[in-house]
Every structure is written in structure tokens, then in C-alpha cells.
Coordinates of C-alpha atoms and ligand atoms in Angstrom, one line a residue:
M26 CA 35.7 39.3 -12.8
K27 CA 34.8 37.3 -15.9
H28 CA 34.2 34.4 -13.6
Y29 CA 31.8 36.3 -11.4
F30 CA 29.9 37.5 -14.5
L31 CA 29.5 33.9 -15.7
L32 CA 28.3 32.8 -12.3
F33 CA 25.8 35.7 -12.3
C34 CA 24.5 34.6 -15.7
V35 CA 24.1 31.0 -14.6
M36 CA 22.2 32.2 -11.5
L37 CA 19.9 34.3 -13.7
A38 CA 19.4 31.3 -15.9
V39 CA 18.4 29.0 -13.0
A40 CA 16.1 31.7 -11.5
G41 CA 14.5 32.3 -14.9
H42 CA 14.1 28.7 -15.5
A43 CA 12.4 28.1 -12.2
Q44 CA 10.1 31.1 -12.8
N45 CA 9.2 29.9 -16.2
S46 CA 8.0 26.7 -14.7
S47 CA 6.2 28.4 -11.9
G48 CA 4.5 30.3 -14.8
S49 CA 4.2 33.9 -13.8
N50 CA 1.3 34.1 -16.3
R51 CA -0.1 30.8 -15.3
A52 CA -3.2 30.5 -13.0
I53 CA -2.1 29.2 -9.6
N54 CA -3.9 25.9 -10.1
E55 CA -3.0 25.3 -13.7
K56 CA -1.1 22.0 -14.0
F57 CA 2.3 21.8 -15.6
I58 CA 4.5 18.8 -16.2
L59 CA 8.2 19.0 -15.2
T60 CA 9.1 15.4 -15.8
P61 CA 10.3 14.8 -19.3
K62 CA 8.4 12.1 -21.3
P63 CA 10.3 8.8 -21.0
S64 CA 12.3 7.9 -24.1
A65 CA 11.5 4.9 -26.2
K66 CA 15.0 3.6 -25.4
P67 CA 15.3 1.3 -22.4
R68 CA 16.1 2.9 -19.0
L69 CA 16.7 0.6 -16.1
N70 CA 15.3 2.1 -12.8
N71 CA 16.1 -0.6 -10.3
A72 CA 17.2 0.3 -6.8
L73 CA 20.9 -0.5 -6.6
V74 CA 20.5 -2.8 -3.6
Y75 CA 17.9 -5.3 -2.6
G76 CA 17.6 -7.2 0.7
C77 CA 16.2 -10.7 1.2
R78 CA 16.4 -13.6 3.7
P79 CA 18.2 -16.8 2.7
G80 CA 15.9 -19.5 1.4
N81 CA 12.7 -17.4 1.3
A82 CA 10.6 -16.9 -1.8
F83 CA 12.2 -14.3 -4.0
L84 CA 10.2 -12.1 -6.4
Y85 CA 11.5 -9.0 -8.2
R86 CA 10.2 -7.2 -11.3
I87 CA 13.0 -5.2 -12.8
P88 CA 11.8 -1.7 -13.2
C89 CA 12.6 -0.5 -16.7
Q90 CA 11.1 2.2 -18.9
G91 CA 11.2 2.0 -22.7
E92 CA 9.2 0.7 -25.6
R93 CA 8.0 -2.9 -25.2
P94 CA 8.9 -5.6 -26.1
L95 CA 12.0 -5.4 -24.0
R96 CA 14.5 -8.2 -23.5
F97 CA 16.3 -8.6 -20.2
S98 CA 19.4 -10.4 -19.1
A99 CA 21.2 -10.6 -15.7
K100 CA 24.8 -11.4 -15.3
G101 CA 25.9 -12.9 -12.0
L102 CA 22.4 -14.0 -10.8
P103 CA 22.9 -16.5 -8.0
A104 CA 21.8 -20.1 -8.3
G105 CA 18.2 -20.6 -7.3
L106 CA 17.0 -17.4 -9.1
T107 CA 15.8 -17.3 -12.7
L108 CA 15.0 -14.4 -14.9
D109 CA 12.1 -14.4 -17.3
E110 CA 13.8 -12.6 -20.2
D111 CA 10.6 -11.1 -21.6
S112 CA 8.9 -9.8 -18.5
G113 CA 12.1 -9.0 -16.5
I114 CA 10.7 -10.8 -13.5
I115 CA 13.2 -12.6 -11.3
R116 CA 11.8 -15.5 -9.2
G117 CA 13.1 -18.3 -7.1
A118 CA 14.5 -18.9 -3.6
A119 CA 16.7 -16.2 -2.1
P120 CA 20.4 -17.3 -2.1
A121 CA 22.6 -18.2 0.8
R122 CA 23.8 -15.4 3.0
G123 CA 26.0 -13.0 1.1
T124 CA 26.3 -10.2 -1.3
Y125 CA 25.7 -10.9 -5.0
R126 CA 26.8 -8.3 -7.6
I127 CA 24.6 -8.5 -10.7
V128 CA 24.6 -6.6 -14.0
L129 CA 21.1 -6.1 -15.4
K130 CA 20.6 -5.4 -19.1
A131 CA 17.6 -4.5 -21.1
K132 CA 17.3 -3.9 -24.8
N133 CA 14.7 -3.1 -27.4
K134 CA 14.5 -1.9 -31.0
K135 CA 15.6 1.5 -30.0
G136 CA 18.7 0.7 -27.8
K137 CA 20.0 -0.9 -24.7
A138 CA 20.7 -0.1 -21.1
S139 CA 22.7 -1.7 -18.2
R140 CA 22.7 -1.1 -14.5
T141 CA 24.2 -2.8 -11.4
F142 CA 22.0 -4.6 -8.9
E143 CA 23.2 -5.9 -5.6
I144 CA 21.3 -8.7 -3.8
I145 CA 22.1 -8.8 -0.1
S146 CA 20.9 -12.0 1.4
G147 CA 20.9 -11.7 5.2
D148 CA 18.7 -10.6 8.0
K149 CA 17.4 -7.3 6.5
I150 CA 14.7 -6.6 3.9
G151 CA 13.5 -3.3 2.6
L152 CA 17.1 -1.9 2.1
T153 CA 15.6 1.0 0.1
P154 CA 12.3 2.7 1.0
P155 CA 9.3 0.5 0.0
M156 CA 7.3 1.8 -3.0
G157 CA 3.8 0.9 -3.9
W158 CA 0.2 1.7 -3.5
N159 CA -2.2 1.5 -0.5
D160 CA -6.0 1.5 -1.0
W161 CA -7.1 3.4 2.1
Y162 CA -7.6 6.9 0.8
A163 CA -9.1 5.6 -2.5
H164 CA -11.5 2.9 -1.5
Y165 CA -12.1 2.8 2.3
D166 CA -14.8 0.2 3.1
R167 CA -15.4 -0.4 -0.6
I168 CA -12.2 -2.3 -1.1
S169 CA -12.5 -5.7 -2.8
D170 CA -10.5 -8.5 -4.5
K171 CA -11.6 -7.0 -7.8
L172 CA -10.3 -3.5 -7.0
M173 CA -7.0 -5.0 -5.7
R174 CA -6.5 -6.9 -9.0
E175 CA -7.3 -3.8 -11.0
A176 CA -4.8 -1.9 -8.9
A177 CA -2.1 -4.4 -9.8
D178 CA -3.0 -4.1 -13.5
L179 CA -2.9 -0.3 -13.3
I180 CA 0.4 -0.2 -11.5
V181 CA 1.8 -2.0 -14.6
S182 CA -0.2 -0.3 -17.3
T183 CA 0.4 3.3 -16.1
G184 CA 4.2 2.7 -16.0
M185 CA 4.4 3.0 -12.2
A186 CA 6.0 -0.5 -11.9
D187 CA 8.7 0.6 -14.5
V188 CA 10.0 3.2 -12.0
G189 CA 9.9 0.9 -9.0
Y190 CA 6.4 0.9 -7.5
A191 CA 5.9 -2.7 -6.4
Y192 CA 3.6 -3.2 -3.4
V193 CA -0.1 -3.5 -3.9
N194 CA -1.5 -3.2 -0.3
I195 CA -4.9 -3.7 1.1
D196 CA -5.7 -1.6 4.1
D197 CA -8.6 -2.0 6.6
C198 CA -12.0 -3.6 5.8
W199 CA -11.0 -6.9 4.2
A200 CA -11.9 -9.0 7.3
V201 CA -15.3 -9.4 8.9
S202 CA -17.1 -6.5 10.6
T203 CA -19.6 -6.6 13.5
P204 CA -23.2 -5.9 12.4
N205 CA -24.5 -2.3 12.3
N206 CA -21.0 -0.9 12.1
K207 CA -21.3 2.9 12.6
A208 CA -17.8 3.4 11.2
M209 CA -18.8 2.3 7.8
K210 CA -19.9 4.9 5.3
K211 CA -22.3 2.8 3.3
D212 CA -23.1 -0.3 5.3
D213 CA -24.7 -2.7 2.9
G214 CA -24.5 -5.6 5.3
T215 CA -22.2 -7.6 3.1
R216 CA -19.1 -7.3 5.3
Y217 CA -20.6 -9.1 8.3
G218 CA -20.0 -12.8 8.9
T219 CA -18.1 -15.3 11.0
P220 CA -14.8 -13.7 12.0
R221 CA -12.9 -16.9 12.4
K222 CA -13.2 -20.6 11.7
P223 CA -13.7 -22.9 14.8
D224 CA -9.9 -23.5 14.9
G225 CA -9.3 -19.7 15.0
T226 CA -8.3 -19.1 11.4
I227 CA -9.1 -15.5 10.4
L228 CA -11.7 -15.1 7.6
P229 CA -12.0 -12.5 5.0
N230 CA -15.4 -11.0 4.1
V231 CA -17.3 -12.0 0.9
H232 CA -15.5 -9.3 -1.1
F233 CA -12.3 -11.3 -0.8
P234 CA -13.3 -14.8 -2.0
D235 CA -9.8 -16.2 -2.2
M236 CA -6.9 -14.4 -0.8
K237 CA -4.3 -16.9 -2.2
R238 CA -5.6 -16.5 -5.7
M239 CA -5.5 -12.7 -5.3
T240 CA -1.9 -12.6 -4.2
D241 CA -1.0 -15.2 -6.9
Y242 CA -2.5 -12.7 -9.4
I243 CA -0.5 -9.8 -8.0
H244 CA 2.7 -11.9 -7.9
S245 CA 2.1 -13.0 -11.5
K246 CA 2.8 -9.4 -12.5
G247 CA 6.0 -9.5 -10.5
L248 CA 4.4 -7.2 -7.8
K249 CA 4.1 -7.8 -4.1
A250 CA 1.0 -7.9 -1.9
G251 CA 0.3 -6.2 1.4
I252 CA -2.2 -6.8 4.2
Y253 CA -3.4 -4.9 7.2
S254 CA -4.3 -5.9 10.8
S255 CA -4.4 -4.5 14.3
P256 CA -2.9 -5.9 17.6
G257 CA -6.2 -5.0 19.2
P258 CA -9.5 -7.0 19.1
R259 CA -10.8 -4.8 16.3
T260 CA -9.2 -2.7 13.5
C261 CA -9.9 1.1 13.4
M262 CA -13.0 0.4 11.3
G263 CA -14.3 -2.2 13.6
F264 CA -13.2 -5.3 11.7
T265 CA -11.5 -8.5 13.1
G266 CA -8.1 -7.7 14.7
S267 CA -5.4 -10.1 15.7
Y268 CA -5.6 -9.9 19.5
G269 CA -5.1 -13.4 21.0
H270 CA -4.5 -14.8 17.5
E271 CA -1.3 -13.0 16.5
K272 CA 0.8 -16.0 15.5
Q273 CA -2.0 -17.8 13.8
D274 CA -2.8 -14.6 11.8
A275 CA 0.8 -13.9 10.8
E276 CA 1.1 -17.5 9.6
Q277 CA -2.1 -17.2 7.7
Y278 CA -0.9 -14.0 6.0
A279 CA 2.3 -15.8 5.0
K280 CA 0.3 -18.8 3.7
W281 CA -1.9 -16.5 1.7
G282 CA 1.3 -15.1 0.1
F283 CA 1.5 -11.6 1.6
D284 CA 4.7 -9.7 1.6
F285 CA 3.9 -6.7 3.8
L286 CA 2.0 -6.2 7.0
K287 CA 0.7 -2.9 8.3
Y288 CA -0.1 -3.3 12.0
D289 CA -2.3 -0.6 13.2
W290 CA -2.8 0.1 17.0
C291 CA -6.6 1.0 16.7
S292 CA -8.5 -0.8 19.6
Y293 CA -5.3 -2.0 21.4
G294 CA -6.0 0.9 23.8
S295 CA -8.9 -1.1 25.2
V296 CA -6.3 -3.9 26.1
V297 CA -3.9 -1.6 27.9
G298 CA -6.5 0.7 29.4
K299 CA -4.9 3.6 31.2
D300 CA -1.4 2.2 30.8
R301 CA 0.5 4.6 28.5
S302 CA 4.0 3.3 29.5
L303 CA 6.7 2.6 26.9
A304 CA 6.4 -1.1 27.8
A305 CA 2.7 -1.0 26.9
F306 CA 3.3 0.6 23.6
Q307 CA 6.1 -1.8 22.7
K308 CA 4.6 -5.1 23.8
P309 CA 2.2 -5.9 20.9
Y310 CA 4.7 -4.7 18.3
K311 CA 7.6 -6.7 19.7
Q312 CA 5.3 -9.7 19.8
M313 CA 4.5 -9.5 16.1
G314 CA 8.1 -8.6 15.3
D315 CA 9.3 -11.8 16.9
I316 CA 6.6 -13.8 15.1
L317 CA 7.5 -12.4 11.7
K318 CA 11.2 -13.0 12.3
N319 CA 10.5 -16.7 12.6
I320 CA 8.3 -17.0 9.5
D321 CA 9.8 -18.3 6.3
R322 CA 8.6 -15.5 4.2
D323 CA 10.0 -11.9 3.7
I324 CA 7.2 -9.8 5.2
F325 CA 8.0 -6.1 5.4
Y326 CA 6.7 -4.9 8.8
N327 CA 5.1 -1.5 9.0
L328 CA 4.2 -0.2 12.5
C329 CA 1.2 2.1 12.4
Q330 CA 0.8 3.5 15.9
Y331 CA 1.2 7.2 15.0
G332 CA 4.5 7.5 16.9
Y333 CA 3.3 6.5 20.4
G334 CA 6.2 6.1 22.8
E335 CA 8.5 7.8 20.2
S336 CA 8.4 4.7 18.2
W337 CA 11.2 5.9 15.9
K338 CA 13.6 5.2 18.8
W339 CA 12.8 1.6 19.2
A340 CA 10.7 0.3 16.3
A341 CA 13.8 -1.1 14.4
S342 CA 15.0 -2.9 17.5
I343 CA 11.8 -4.9 17.7
G344 CA 11.9 -5.9 14.0
G345 CA 10.0 -3.0 12.4
N346 CA 11.0 -2.0 8.9
S347 CA 9.0 1.3 8.9
W348 CA 6.9 3.2 11.4
R349 CA 4.5 6.0 11.1
T350 CA 5.8 9.1 12.8
A351 CA 2.4 10.8 13.1
G352 CA -1.3 10.4 12.8
D353 CA -3.2 10.2 9.5
L354 CA -2.1 12.7 6.9
G355 CA -5.7 12.9 5.7
I356 CA -6.9 15.4 3.2
K357 CA -7.5 18.2 5.7
E358 CA -3.9 18.2 6.7
L359 CA -2.5 18.6 3.2
D360 CA -1.7 22.2 3.4
K361 CA 0.5 21.3 6.4
I362 CA 2.7 19.1 4.3
F363 CA 5.7 21.1 5.1
D364 CA 5.2 20.9 8.9
I365 CA 4.7 17.1 8.6
A366 CA 7.9 16.8 6.6
L367 CA 9.9 19.0 8.9
R368 CA 8.8 17.0 11.9
N369 CA 9.5 13.7 10.2
A370 CA 13.0 14.9 9.1
S371 CA 13.8 15.8 12.7
F372 CA 13.9 12.0 13.3
R373 CA 16.5 11.6 10.6
E374 CA 19.0 9.8 12.7
Y375 CA 16.7 6.8 12.9
N376 CA 16.3 6.5 9.2
K377 CA 18.5 3.7 7.7
P378 CA 18.4 0.9 5.1
G379 CA 15.6 -1.4 6.3
E380 CA 14.5 1.1 9.0
W381 CA 12.3 3.9 7.7
N382 CA 10.4 6.8 9.2
D383 CA 7.0 6.8 7.6
P384 CA 5.1 10.2 7.3
D385 CA 2.1 8.4 5.5
Y386 CA 1.1 8.2 1.9
I387 CA 1.4 10.4 -1.2
S388 CA -2.1 11.8 -1.3
I389 CA -2.4 13.5 -4.7
G390 CA -4.6 12.9 -7.8
Y391 CA -8.0 11.7 -6.9
I392 CA -8.1 11.1 -3.2
G393 CA -10.7 10.5 -0.6
S394 CA -11.1 12.4 2.6
N395 CA -11.2 10.8 6.0
Q396 CA -13.9 13.3 6.9
D397 CA -16.6 11.6 4.8
R398 CA -14.7 8.6 3.4
G399 CA -16.6 9.2 0.2
A400 CA -15.6 8.8 -3.4
P401 CA -12.1 10.2 -4.3
K402 CA -12.0 13.8 -5.5
P403 CA -9.2 15.9 -7.1
T404 CA -6.7 16.9 -4.5
P405 CA -7.1 20.5 -3.3
M406 CA -3.3 21.0 -3.5
G407 CA -1.9 23.3 -6.1
P408 CA 0.6 21.9 -8.6
W409 CA 3.8 23.3 -6.9
L410 CA 2.7 22.0 -3.5
Q411 CA 2.4 18.5 -5.1
Y412 CA 5.9 18.8 -6.5
S413 CA 7.1 19.8 -3.1
Y414 CA 5.3 16.9 -1.4
M415 CA 7.0 14.3 -3.7
S416 CA 10.4 16.1 -3.3
L417 CA 10.2 16.2 0.5
W418 CA 9.3 12.5 0.6
S419 CA 12.2 11.6 -1.7
L420 CA 14.8 13.7 0.1
M421 CA 13.7 12.2 3.4
A422 CA 13.9 8.6 2.0
A423 CA 10.3 8.1 3.1
P424 CA 8.3 5.1 1.9
L425 CA 6.6 6.0 -1.4
F426 CA 3.1 4.7 -1.3
Y427 CA 0.6 6.4 -3.6
G428 CA -2.7 6.7 -1.8
G429 CA -5.1 7.9 -4.6
D430 CA -7.3 6.3 -7.2
L431 CA -5.1 4.5 -9.7
S432 CA -7.9 4.5 -12.3
R433 CA -8.0 8.2 -12.5
L434 CA -4.3 9.1 -12.8
D435 CA -3.6 11.8 -15.4
D436 CA -0.3 12.7 -17.0
F437 CA 0.3 15.5 -14.5
T438 CA 0.0 13.2 -11.4
L439 CA 1.9 10.4 -13.1
G440 CA 4.7 12.9 -13.9
I441 CA 4.9 13.7 -10.2
L442 CA 4.9 10.0 -9.1
C443 CA 7.2 8.7 -11.8
N444 CA 10.2 10.8 -12.3
P445 CA 13.1 8.3 -12.2
E446 CA 15.7 10.9 -11.1
I447 CA 13.6 12.0 -8.1
I448 CA 12.9 8.4 -7.3
A449 CA 16.6 7.6 -7.5
I450 CA 17.2 10.2 -4.7
N451 CA 14.5 8.4 -2.6
Q452 CA 16.0 4.9 -3.3
D453 CA 19.7 5.9 -2.8
P454 CA 21.5 2.9 -1.1
L455 CA 22.8 5.1 1.8
G456 CA 19.2 5.4 3.0
Q457 CA 19.9 8.8 4.4
C458 CA 17.1 11.2 5.4
A459 CA 18.1 14.8 4.3
R460 CA 19.1 17.2 7.0
V461 CA 17.2 20.5 7.1
I462 CA 18.7 24.0 7.1
M463 CA 16.1 26.6 7.9
H464 CA 16.4 30.0 6.1
G465 CA 14.0 31.9 8.4
D466 CA 10.5 30.3 8.9
K467 CA 9.3 30.0 5.4
Q468 CA 12.3 28.9 3.3
F469 CA 14.6 26.0 3.9
I470 CA 16.9 23.7 2.2
M471 CA 17.3 19.9 2.5
V472 CA 20.6 18.2 2.0
K473 CA 20.9 14.4 1.4
D474 CA 24.2 12.6 0.9
L475 CA 24.1 10.0 -1.8
Y476 CA 26.2 6.8 -2.1
D477 CA 28.3 8.0 -4.9
G478 CA 29.6 11.1 -3.0
S479 CA 27.2 13.5 -4.7
K480 CA 24.4 15.3 -2.8
A481 CA 20.8 15.9 -3.5
V482 CA 19.6 19.3 -2.4
G483 CA 16.1 20.7 -2.3
L484 CA 15.4 24.4 -2.1
F485 CA 11.9 25.0 -0.6
N486 CA 9.6 28.0 -0.3
R487 CA 6.5 27.7 1.8
E488 CA 5.3 31.2 1.0
K489 CA 2.4 31.9 -1.3
R490 CA 4.6 34.1 -3.5
P491 CA 7.9 33.4 -5.2
V492 CA 11.0 34.0 -3.1
E493 CA 14.7 33.7 -3.9
V494 CA 16.5 31.0 -1.9
R495 CA 20.3 30.9 -1.8
A496 CA 22.0 27.7 -0.9
T497 CA 25.7 28.1 -0.1
W498 CA 28.4 25.6 -0.4
E499 CA 29.4 26.3 3.2
E500 CA 26.0 25.2 4.7
I501 CA 25.8 22.2 2.3
G502 CA 29.4 21.2 3.1
L503 CA 31.0 21.7 -0.3
R504 CA 34.0 23.5 -1.8
G505 CA 35.0 24.5 -5.3
K506 CA 33.3 24.1 -8.7
R507 CA 30.4 21.7 -8.9
K508 CA 28.2 20.4 -11.7
I509 CA 24.5 20.8 -10.9
R510 CA 21.6 18.9 -12.4
D511 CA 17.9 19.7 -12.0
A512 CA 16.3 16.4 -11.1
W513 CA 12.7 17.2 -11.9
R514 CA 13.5 18.5 -15.4
Q515 CA 16.4 16.0 -15.9
R516 CA 18.5 18.8 -17.2
D517 CA 22.1 19.9 -16.5
L518 CA 22.3 23.5 -15.2
G519 CA 26.0 24.0 -15.5
T520 CA 28.9 24.4 -13.2
F521 CA 28.5 26.5 -10.0
T522 CA 31.0 27.9 -7.5
N523 CA 30.1 28.8 -3.9
E524 CA 26.4 28.8 -4.1
L525 CA 23.2 28.1 -5.9
R526 CA 20.5 30.8 -6.0
S527 CA 17.1 30.4 -7.4
T528 CA 13.7 32.0 -7.2
I529 CA 11.5 29.3 -5.9
P530 CA 7.8 29.5 -6.9
A531 CA 5.1 29.8 -4.3
Q532 CA 5.0 26.6 -2.2
G533 CA 7.4 25.1 -4.7
C534 CA 10.9 23.8 -4.9
L535 CA 14.0 23.2 -6.9
V536 CA 15.6 19.7 -6.4
V537 CA 19.1 19.3 -7.7
K538 CA 21.9 16.8 -7.7
I539 CA 25.3 18.3 -7.0
S540 CA 28.3 16.4 -8.3
K541 CA 31.0 15.0 -6.2
R542 CA 33.7 17.1 -7.9
Ligands
GLA622 C1 -5.8 4.3 10.8 C2 -4.5 4.4 10.0 C3 -4.8 4.6 8.5 C4 -5.8 3.6 8.0 C5 -7.0 3.5 8.9 C6 -7.9 2.3 8.6 O1 -6.4 5.5 10.9 O2 -3.6 5.3 10.5 O3 -3.7 4.7 7.7 O4 -5.1 2.3 8.0 O5 -6.6 3.3 10.3 O6 -9.0 2.2 9.4

């Protein structure tokens, strides 16, 4: 009896806690920050595993929060790699095939931290979902070398790099456009030019005067650089595509120092015509997959073909590291975030280390709309919907690419993007996409197994009013007493038996980690 009373009190506490944060007195759009401010003490936030290919260039900035200056050390670093003890950047050539167990350490005036790091040198890269930023929804056809460099600076100065964001990716519009390009929002004529040199080498437009110097700059911060192309003759915005120049382009991207390729179907439809067969969908992607496999550089390969031919079923077999499972998320779709996530999660069996379902970018903060491709504006999503968005992407082990304007991040948006306990769920070495258990149409829970035997569980409520959600041990696959920790608030909630009940705010969530035993 006493036991049940205790359980009841804890349930009330969780429910109350969730309600306080939903703010019964708070206006629906009033922002509130769940993520605690990082401590001044060091906190290492590296993913526990990292994949590379033997002999290729290696670059890794150890994500670590805490007051600077920090001093880093790494025990067990293989020969060929060196650590800069002040910046925490590891550079060199990837070691021979094998698994290397390393202990990373960081210290500052306030304390020290230590965390394991396993480098797995073999055939696979992207062993945890890639994290970074992509310019599309922020800059569209305004993107430039200058904006890319600024983005790299901001990823460091905002603290995003300290929780693991690493890729700085250019999207469309860096190459050369045809004149009078109707797709461009503000065509000032500066993006026209000669698409290729006489020998076929692809040329950037004047806004990218020196690609190699740009990637050098991004790499100097320990970050990685991404580029974009299409297997068709033209990109979606009408810029030079790789059709007929695939190998030459891939080699050029490697020479320029890129670490990521987004390969976007776009005008490839004009090549295949009416042929909508599986072979037609696969052909250009397999071709590029084979080329990248034989290039001496680790280039993460992102298929962007909106899921044609059920790409989740075959994209990994042709060398893909991630593949979009749907069309563009865009701003108009944002209220459908739950549908997009539930559909993406239905492909969970295809999600594995190095092989990721990609439901598109995290479009919060200041973000552009595909409708007008104008200047970024504040997201129309309410605060809880934004917490749900990031929670869904983390539980699904989806790539975490921020899509908004980095120069206009506020503490609220940074709190959503940079909670290390939520990110650790996303970056878990098992690489599992959560399974979904529907509770009617509007509430559901997500359960994700973690490498240490614990589970991450999300309780979600799509309704526009708070609703109690009850997650039972039976459906989660647990027995007995379990310790529960609220991942957003980074707070222990106590020990629970048989179930977790909580009143979930309108369009909101509760994300917890449930201990192994
Ligand atoms: C497609 C892609 C988007 C973006 C644009 C660029 O729509 O799905 O993510 O890359 O092309 O033109």
C-alpha cells in the first residue's frame, strides 16, 4: 500500500513537473528553456564511436562544453593521429584497419572530464548520425563563400560544435546558372558564367572564388565541409549538374576538400524520361556510390531523391550513408512534423550505424520558406512543437542538420539544438531508430534501445491540449523498478515500477532515459 502511495506521489510529481514547463499560465507561443545552462566545468560530448577509412585524411574536433581555455589529452591515440591539446582537434591520417579504444580527457580551471572514444577504421563512415548545418533554408540563391565561413565561425561561437555539430554544408546555387534563371528569387546576373573549363572541370560562380581555401578555413576550425550536386544535367535551381561528368566532379570535390556530398535527383527525370523503374532510380546513385568508394577521401554520401523506388531498402547497398525518406519538409509542412516522423520511423529496420533514414533538416529559429525563398523569418511553430521536433529526430537517430539562420540563434533555439543528453540519445552507438507504439491517433510513445542496456523513451501528444500519457513497462519491454531521468531537464525523476505517467503538454513531449536496472 505504502509502495503504491509512493508511486502515486512520483506520478503526480512528474505530471506537475511537465505541466509547470508547459506553463498553464503561459501564452501558447511564449518561449521557455528546458535545457539547463552548461556548467563551467568541462563536459565531453563526443559520440562514443567514430568511423573512418584507413589512410584517408582524418579530422575530428572533440566536442566539449565548459569554460575555455580547456586542455585536452587522448590516451591510446593510434600512430598517425595527433591532438592539438588547446583546441581539441585531432588530425592526421586514419589508422590501419581496426578498432582503437581511446580515453579523451579535458580540464580547465573548474574541473576535469573523461570519456571513451572508439575509432573504427574500416569500410564505414558516419557510424553515428551526421550533425551539422545546411544553408538551403537560410540562404537559398544568396549563398556565398563569405556566408559559409561565417557559418563555420558561428557553429563554434554559439557552442554548437561543443555538442557535436560538425558539418558545414553548402546546398544548391554554388555552381553556374543559365542566364535568366526563373527559379532564382533575385537574379542579379552574378551567378551566370562558364559552367566548366574546356577539360570539363566544374566551375563555381563568382560568389565562391576559391573552394579549396574555403574548405581549408572550415577545416581549420576542426569542422567538415559539405557540397551539393545532381546526377541530372541541372540542379533543382537550374545550376550545373554532374550528368556526364560524375567521376570528374567527385574527384574535384575531393580535391577541394569536401567531406560530404548531397546528391539531389532534380533534373535526372529528363534523362530517364518515362522510365520509373527501380533500375532507373538506382542507376545514377549506384554510379556515384561506386565512384566515392574508390576516392581516397572520407565523403559522407547523402542521397536526396525523396524516397523514389523506396530508397531506404537499397540506398545502403549502393554506398549511401543517408537517404531522404520524403520530399522537402519546407515551412508549410511544419505542422505535419508528427506525420513526417511517424512515416520515417516506419522504415526503422533500415536505420543502422552508417546507414541513416533522413527526414530532412531541423527547421526552427529563423528559417526561410520554399514558397518565396525570401529572407528567413521566425518559425511559426510553437515552443513545445519545436521540442517535439528535436525529440523525434533524436529518438529516430536521424541526421541532425540545423537548417536556419545561424546568425540569429537565440537562447531558446540553442537550448533546443544543444542539449547534450538529447543529442546523446541521437548519437547512441547502436544507431537504432525508436519503435513507435500508438496510443490512439493523437498520442504515442517511442522506445529506443541504447548501447548500455538502458532505453530512451518519448511520450508525445499531438493534441492542442494537454493529455495524460501512460507508458507501461509491458509495452516498453521492462520489468521491476527502474530509475528514470528527464533528458531535456537533465534531472532524475526517481524510481518507478510498472509505468510512467505524465500529462504531456499540447503538441509536446517528455523524453526520458530509463535505467537498465
Ligand atoms: C531539393 C532538395 C532540397 C534542396 C533543393 C535545392 O528541393 O530536396 O533539400 O537541396 O533541392 O534546390
